[in-house]
Amino acid sequence: MRVVTAVQMRELDRAAMDEYGVPGLVLMENAGLAVVRVLREMLGGFADRRVAVFAGKGNNGGDGLVVARHLFNAGAEVKLLLLARPEEISGDAGVNLAIWQKMDQPVYTVGSGEDLNAVRLFLVGADAVVDAIFGTGFRGAAREPAAGVIETINGGGRPVVAVDIPSGLEADTGQVHGPCVRAAHTVTFALPKLGLVQEPGRSHAGVLHVADISIPSFLLETGVPGRYLITAGMVRGWLPARPAWAHKGDCGRVLVVAGSRGMAGAACLTALGAARAGAGLTTLAVPAGIQDVVAGKLTEMLTAGLPQTGEGTLARDSRREIMTRLENAGALALGPGLSRHLETVALVRELLPALRLPAVIDADGLNALVGDTGLLGRVRAPLVLTPHPGEMARLTGRTTAEIQAGRLKAAEEAAAAFGKVVLLKGAATLIASPGGFTYINPTGNPGMATGGSGDVLTGVIAALLAQGLDAARAAAAGAFLHGLAGDLAARKKGMYGLLAGDIVEQLPAAIARVQAGQEETGDLSAEKHIVRDE
Ligand SMILES: NC(=O)C1=CN([C@@H]2O[C@H](COP(=O)(O)OP(=O)(O)OC[C@H]3O[C@@H](n4cnc5c(N)ncnc54)[C@H](O)[C@@H]3O)[C@@H](O)[C@H]2O)[C@@H](O)CC1
Ligand SMILES: [K+]
């Protein structure tokens, strides 16, 4: 599903109106009706229900006026609070305000901090609150009186349905610079806005509904370079069909090069991730000193012991054997647990330009590139780089805080600069490709922030590369399935005690759910973010 900026959304609205003659009032009416549908489901009907509608002076407020009218007609007791003087409301919103006034319905206005007591009283008796204060036209931090009203709404504890985006949220980044409505549901129009699928905006939005407002569907069409929310349907379409006569060699061969003395676990988790994500054959190559350890833990895969340094890390002269083994592989996973030993770093730097097959580079594989990312320009093979924010900061010479404040920009710039697919880990993992496609992952939970979780992901992506997915899709599908497996694991065990091995265990179930069409967006429960078309 495509995800847009406020400017892109405005352009779609404009095209619908100017090029196809869909009147703005029709768009606004449809927007309001979509919100009413969600409210009806939430409240189980409107008779004897009290709803407080907060409307700002722009078109978002206009949507709120449509909601107020339909709620009134359906029998609800509606209180309308305007955060502007009535004469300031113009255009389509003004038309809807005039209808409301001609229906002889009262309009309360909030002009100063003193009115907040009245707002509090409104909230006490309300079964639901409609937030139509700011939409995509909002910038920066809310000024008074809106700021106080938003804080009062949040303090009121009533369930809020936000119109288009929670008021106070920056539509393009998901950042919050002042008070911001915490919604139970957000009904967004035509397409999700970027801020709704990235943190902290995602948490403020609650359950996300994407509603059709009659913009011609081909204007929203997918397939062009841009930003996409990964859905189960997309992943299903990318996964290769496995013929009945499949032989293990047909399903992808992965070579995992990982581990060092004391870090055998990272190597094992990577190999298990690959095997559980459907690689037909997985070989785990580690420093010779830990081969017995990993072989003892893994019964279904081959292991290889490579020349090692005195410290038990991969030695530079293991390169020849790795290259020979790669001749029989479809993809390489390189990095987890390798250590930052200088000789091992030199090995990674020599290996990359020699690669002729797709590879995932993670953890110490990435650390080996710090200070020499120019090397990536000499790598002809398709690569997926999978940094967490700290690794991304080291690779790009910035701070972790800078990366986190502008994750999308950081991932897209890195993909363009390196000419490789970059997967930036964290809540709402981002996958940016040099070709201009960016994918945003909706699956996963905070319980997955546990040691070894990233190693599993590396293995999953390698397995998908070996099964023929291109680098960007392998990374996107890998992130989705890994997150879904983590959600399934959290459902069974809770988030606190979740281990990376629990994610591995749930990978087959996650893949099966996606293939069976059971998961439309990867969400398992209504407590979490759900996207569904109305
Ligand atoms: N034809 C269209 O463009 C449609 C627009 N729709 C709705 O219209 C919304 C966009 O409407 P608008 O562009 O009128 O803008 P908004 O209604 O989002 O709000 C803009 C208003 O907020 C004020 N504002 C911005 N930042 C502020 C701040 N930090 N503190 C205080 N005030 C601030 C602006 O001065 C302006 O008056 C969408 O989110 C959607 O809900 C829908 O009705 C569908 C059709
Ligand atoms: K809003």
XYZ file of C-alpha atoms in Angstrom, residues 171-405:
235
model
C 2.105 14.191 8.780
C 5.380 13.527 6.956
C 7.671 12.318 9.719
C 5.556 10.931 12.545
C 7.373 13.307 14.886
C 5.557 15.176 17.632
C 6.803 18.616 18.703
C 4.138 19.527 21.265
C 0.820 18.180 22.545
C -0.620 15.530 20.242
C -3.914 13.676 20.416
C -3.680 10.029 21.499
C -6.336 8.306 19.438
C -7.929 4.891 19.772
C -8.670 4.939 16.051
C -7.522 7.091 13.173
C -9.484 7.196 9.932
C -7.156 8.394 7.221
C -8.289 9.258 3.730
C -7.314 7.604 0.438
C -3.804 6.552 1.518
C -1.897 6.423 4.810
C 0.307 9.427 5.524
C 3.961 8.728 6.342
C 3.593 9.987 9.903
C 0.937 7.382 10.671
C 3.192 4.419 10.012
C 6.313 5.658 11.787
C 6.871 6.145 15.509
C 5.860 7.970 17.587
C 3.000 8.856 15.226
C 2.037 5.219 14.818
C 1.394 4.870 18.540
C -0.621 8.096 18.640
C -2.834 6.913 15.773
C -4.101 3.720 17.416
C -5.905 1.434 15.011
C -5.522 2.867 11.537
C -8.345 2.719 8.993
C -7.714 3.692 5.402
C -10.910 4.965 3.811
C -11.880 5.487 0.206
C -13.176 9.032 -0.385
C -13.742 8.638 -4.133
C -10.407 9.730 -5.519
C -10.104 7.744 -8.794
C -8.286 4.551 -7.827
C -5.786 4.694 -10.660
C -4.416 7.942 -9.206
C -3.519 5.977 -6.095
C -2.075 3.117 -8.122
C 0.929 1.242 -6.845
C 4.006 0.053 -8.658
C 5.820 3.342 -9.173
C 8.904 4.259 -7.125
C 7.758 5.660 -3.801
C 7.043 4.659 -0.222
C 5.014 1.537 0.521
C 3.666 -0.040 3.658
C 4.454 -3.746 3.414
C 1.304 -5.867 3.445
C 0.865 -9.616 3.590
C -0.566 -9.495 0.077
C 2.652 -7.976 -1.246
C 4.779 -10.597 0.514
C 2.521 -13.381 -0.726
C 2.991 -12.179 -4.271
C 6.776 -12.090 -3.888
C 7.309 -15.497 -2.304
C 8.183 -18.090 -4.924
C 5.705 -20.893 -5.461
C 7.326 -24.173 -4.464
C 6.605 -26.847 -7.058
C 5.508 -30.285 -5.846
C 8.652 -31.804 -7.323
C 10.941 -29.374 -5.478
C 14.343 -30.716 -4.545
C 16.272 -29.205 -1.635
C 18.729 -27.645 -4.072
C 15.886 -25.827 -5.867
C 14.805 -23.978 -2.756
C 17.898 -21.901 -2.311
C 21.306 -22.577 -0.857
C 22.600 -20.187 1.771
C 26.133 -19.854 3.067
C 26.319 -18.168 6.455
C 29.741 -16.789 7.396
C 29.549 -15.732 11.021
C 30.717 -16.237 14.578
C 33.908 -16.081 16.600
C 35.069 -17.437 19.926
C 32.304 -16.601 22.430
C 29.849 -15.638 19.681
C 28.713 -19.004 18.396
C 25.104 -18.172 19.247
C 24.895 -15.348 16.692
C 26.118 -17.716 13.988
C 23.616 -20.417 14.941
C 20.662 -18.017 15.022
C 21.535 -16.697 11.562
C 21.706 -20.222 10.156
C 18.444 -21.200 11.856
C 16.752 -18.065 10.511
C 17.790 -19.054 6.989
C 16.677 -22.661 7.368
C 13.325 -21.737 8.916
C 12.674 -19.189 6.166
C 12.802 -21.944 3.626
C 16.395 -22.204 2.396
C 16.736 -25.735 1.012
C 20.343 -26.043 2.143
C 22.103 -23.931 4.730
C 25.813 -24.199 5.433
C 27.271 -22.421 8.430
C 30.946 -21.523 8.125
C 32.636 -20.434 11.361
C 36.178 -20.216 12.778
C 37.413 -23.808 13.205
C 37.587 -23.450 16.995
C 33.828 -23.179 17.392
C 32.782 -25.628 14.669
C 32.127 -28.408 17.168
C 30.030 -26.096 19.319
C 27.776 -25.002 16.458
C 27.560 -28.491 14.975
C 26.342 -29.724 18.356
C 23.549 -27.154 18.372
C 22.421 -27.552 14.767
C 21.406 -30.928 13.515
C 19.795 -30.066 10.195
C 22.619 -28.168 8.577
C 26.145 -28.488 7.381
C 28.953 -26.722 9.172
C 32.443 -25.804 8.062
C 35.461 -24.797 10.143
C 37.572 -22.024 8.608
C 41.117 -20.872 9.414
C 41.149 -18.663 12.486
C 43.257 -16.049 14.234
C 44.853 -16.547 17.638
C 41.782 -14.883 19.129
C 39.415 -17.357 17.548
C 38.073 -15.056 14.821
C 38.091 -15.652 11.072
C 41.580 -15.334 9.610
C 42.314 -13.502 6.419
C 43.284 -16.700 4.635
C 39.806 -18.178 5.041
C 38.885 -16.102 2.012
C 39.815 -18.832 -0.499
C 37.598 -21.440 1.137
C 34.703 -19.014 1.422
C 34.969 -18.189 -2.284
C 35.019 -21.892 -3.174
C 31.958 -22.585 -1.031
C 30.134 -19.646 -2.604
C 30.298 -21.389 -5.971
C 27.575 -23.717 -4.698
C 25.497 -21.082 -2.934
C 22.653 -18.818 -3.983
C 23.169 -16.188 -1.297
C 25.547 -15.227 1.482
C 24.827 -13.993 5.011
C 27.903 -12.277 6.397
C 28.608 -10.634 9.688
C 26.874 -11.741 12.875
C 29.371 -12.331 15.658
C 32.482 -11.981 13.475
C 34.122 -9.559 15.953
C 36.041 -6.427 15.084
C 39.416 -8.164 14.944
C 41.594 -6.275 12.460
C 42.355 -9.371 10.429
C 38.671 -10.274 10.201
C 37.873 -6.707 9.154
C 40.480 -7.038 6.395
C 38.870 -10.309 5.299
C 35.423 -8.687 4.987
C 36.871 -5.777 3.028
C 38.570 -8.157 0.580
C 35.593 -10.436 0.274
C 32.937 -7.897 -0.679
C 34.350 -6.674 -4.015
C 34.927 -10.302 -5.040
C 31.286 -11.341 -4.487
C 29.238 -12.461 -7.457
C 26.049 -13.424 -5.639
C 23.522 -11.525 -3.506
C 24.454 -11.061 0.141
C 23.172 -9.691 3.442
C 25.763 -7.770 5.446
C 25.027 -7.349 9.128
C 26.578 -6.507 12.482
C 30.385 -6.870 12.373
C 30.144 -7.161 8.596
C 28.893 -3.555 8.698
C 31.347 -2.498 11.368
C 34.103 -3.598 9.003
C 32.888 -0.933 6.566
C 33.071 1.972 9.002
C 35.448 4.546 7.575
C 35.529 2.809 4.195
C 31.982 2.836 2.830
C 33.479 3.956 -0.495
C 34.345 0.298 -0.914
C 30.668 -0.395 -1.589
C 31.030 1.389 -4.918
C 33.275 -1.480 -6.025
C 30.842 -4.217 -5.022
C 28.939 -5.440 -8.043
C 26.807 -8.001 -6.235
C 23.374 -6.966 -4.923
C 23.682 -6.295 -1.207
C 21.293 -5.776 1.668
C 22.896 -3.816 4.518
C 20.999 -4.237 7.787
C 22.202 -1.633 10.308
C 20.490 -0.814 13.579
C 20.451 2.931 14.309
C 23.826 2.808 16.096
C 25.493 0.999 13.189
C 23.846 3.397 10.756
C 25.252 6.312 12.744
C 28.763 4.832 12.581
C 28.468 4.109 8.860
C 27.295 7.606 7.989
C 29.292 9.614 10.524
C 26.241 10.913 12.384
C 24.785 10.405 15.835
C 22.159 7.810 16.683
C 19.806 10.616 17.775
C 20.149 12.256 14.357
C 19.339 8.994 12.609
C 16.284 8.384 14.815
C 14.945 11.922 14.322
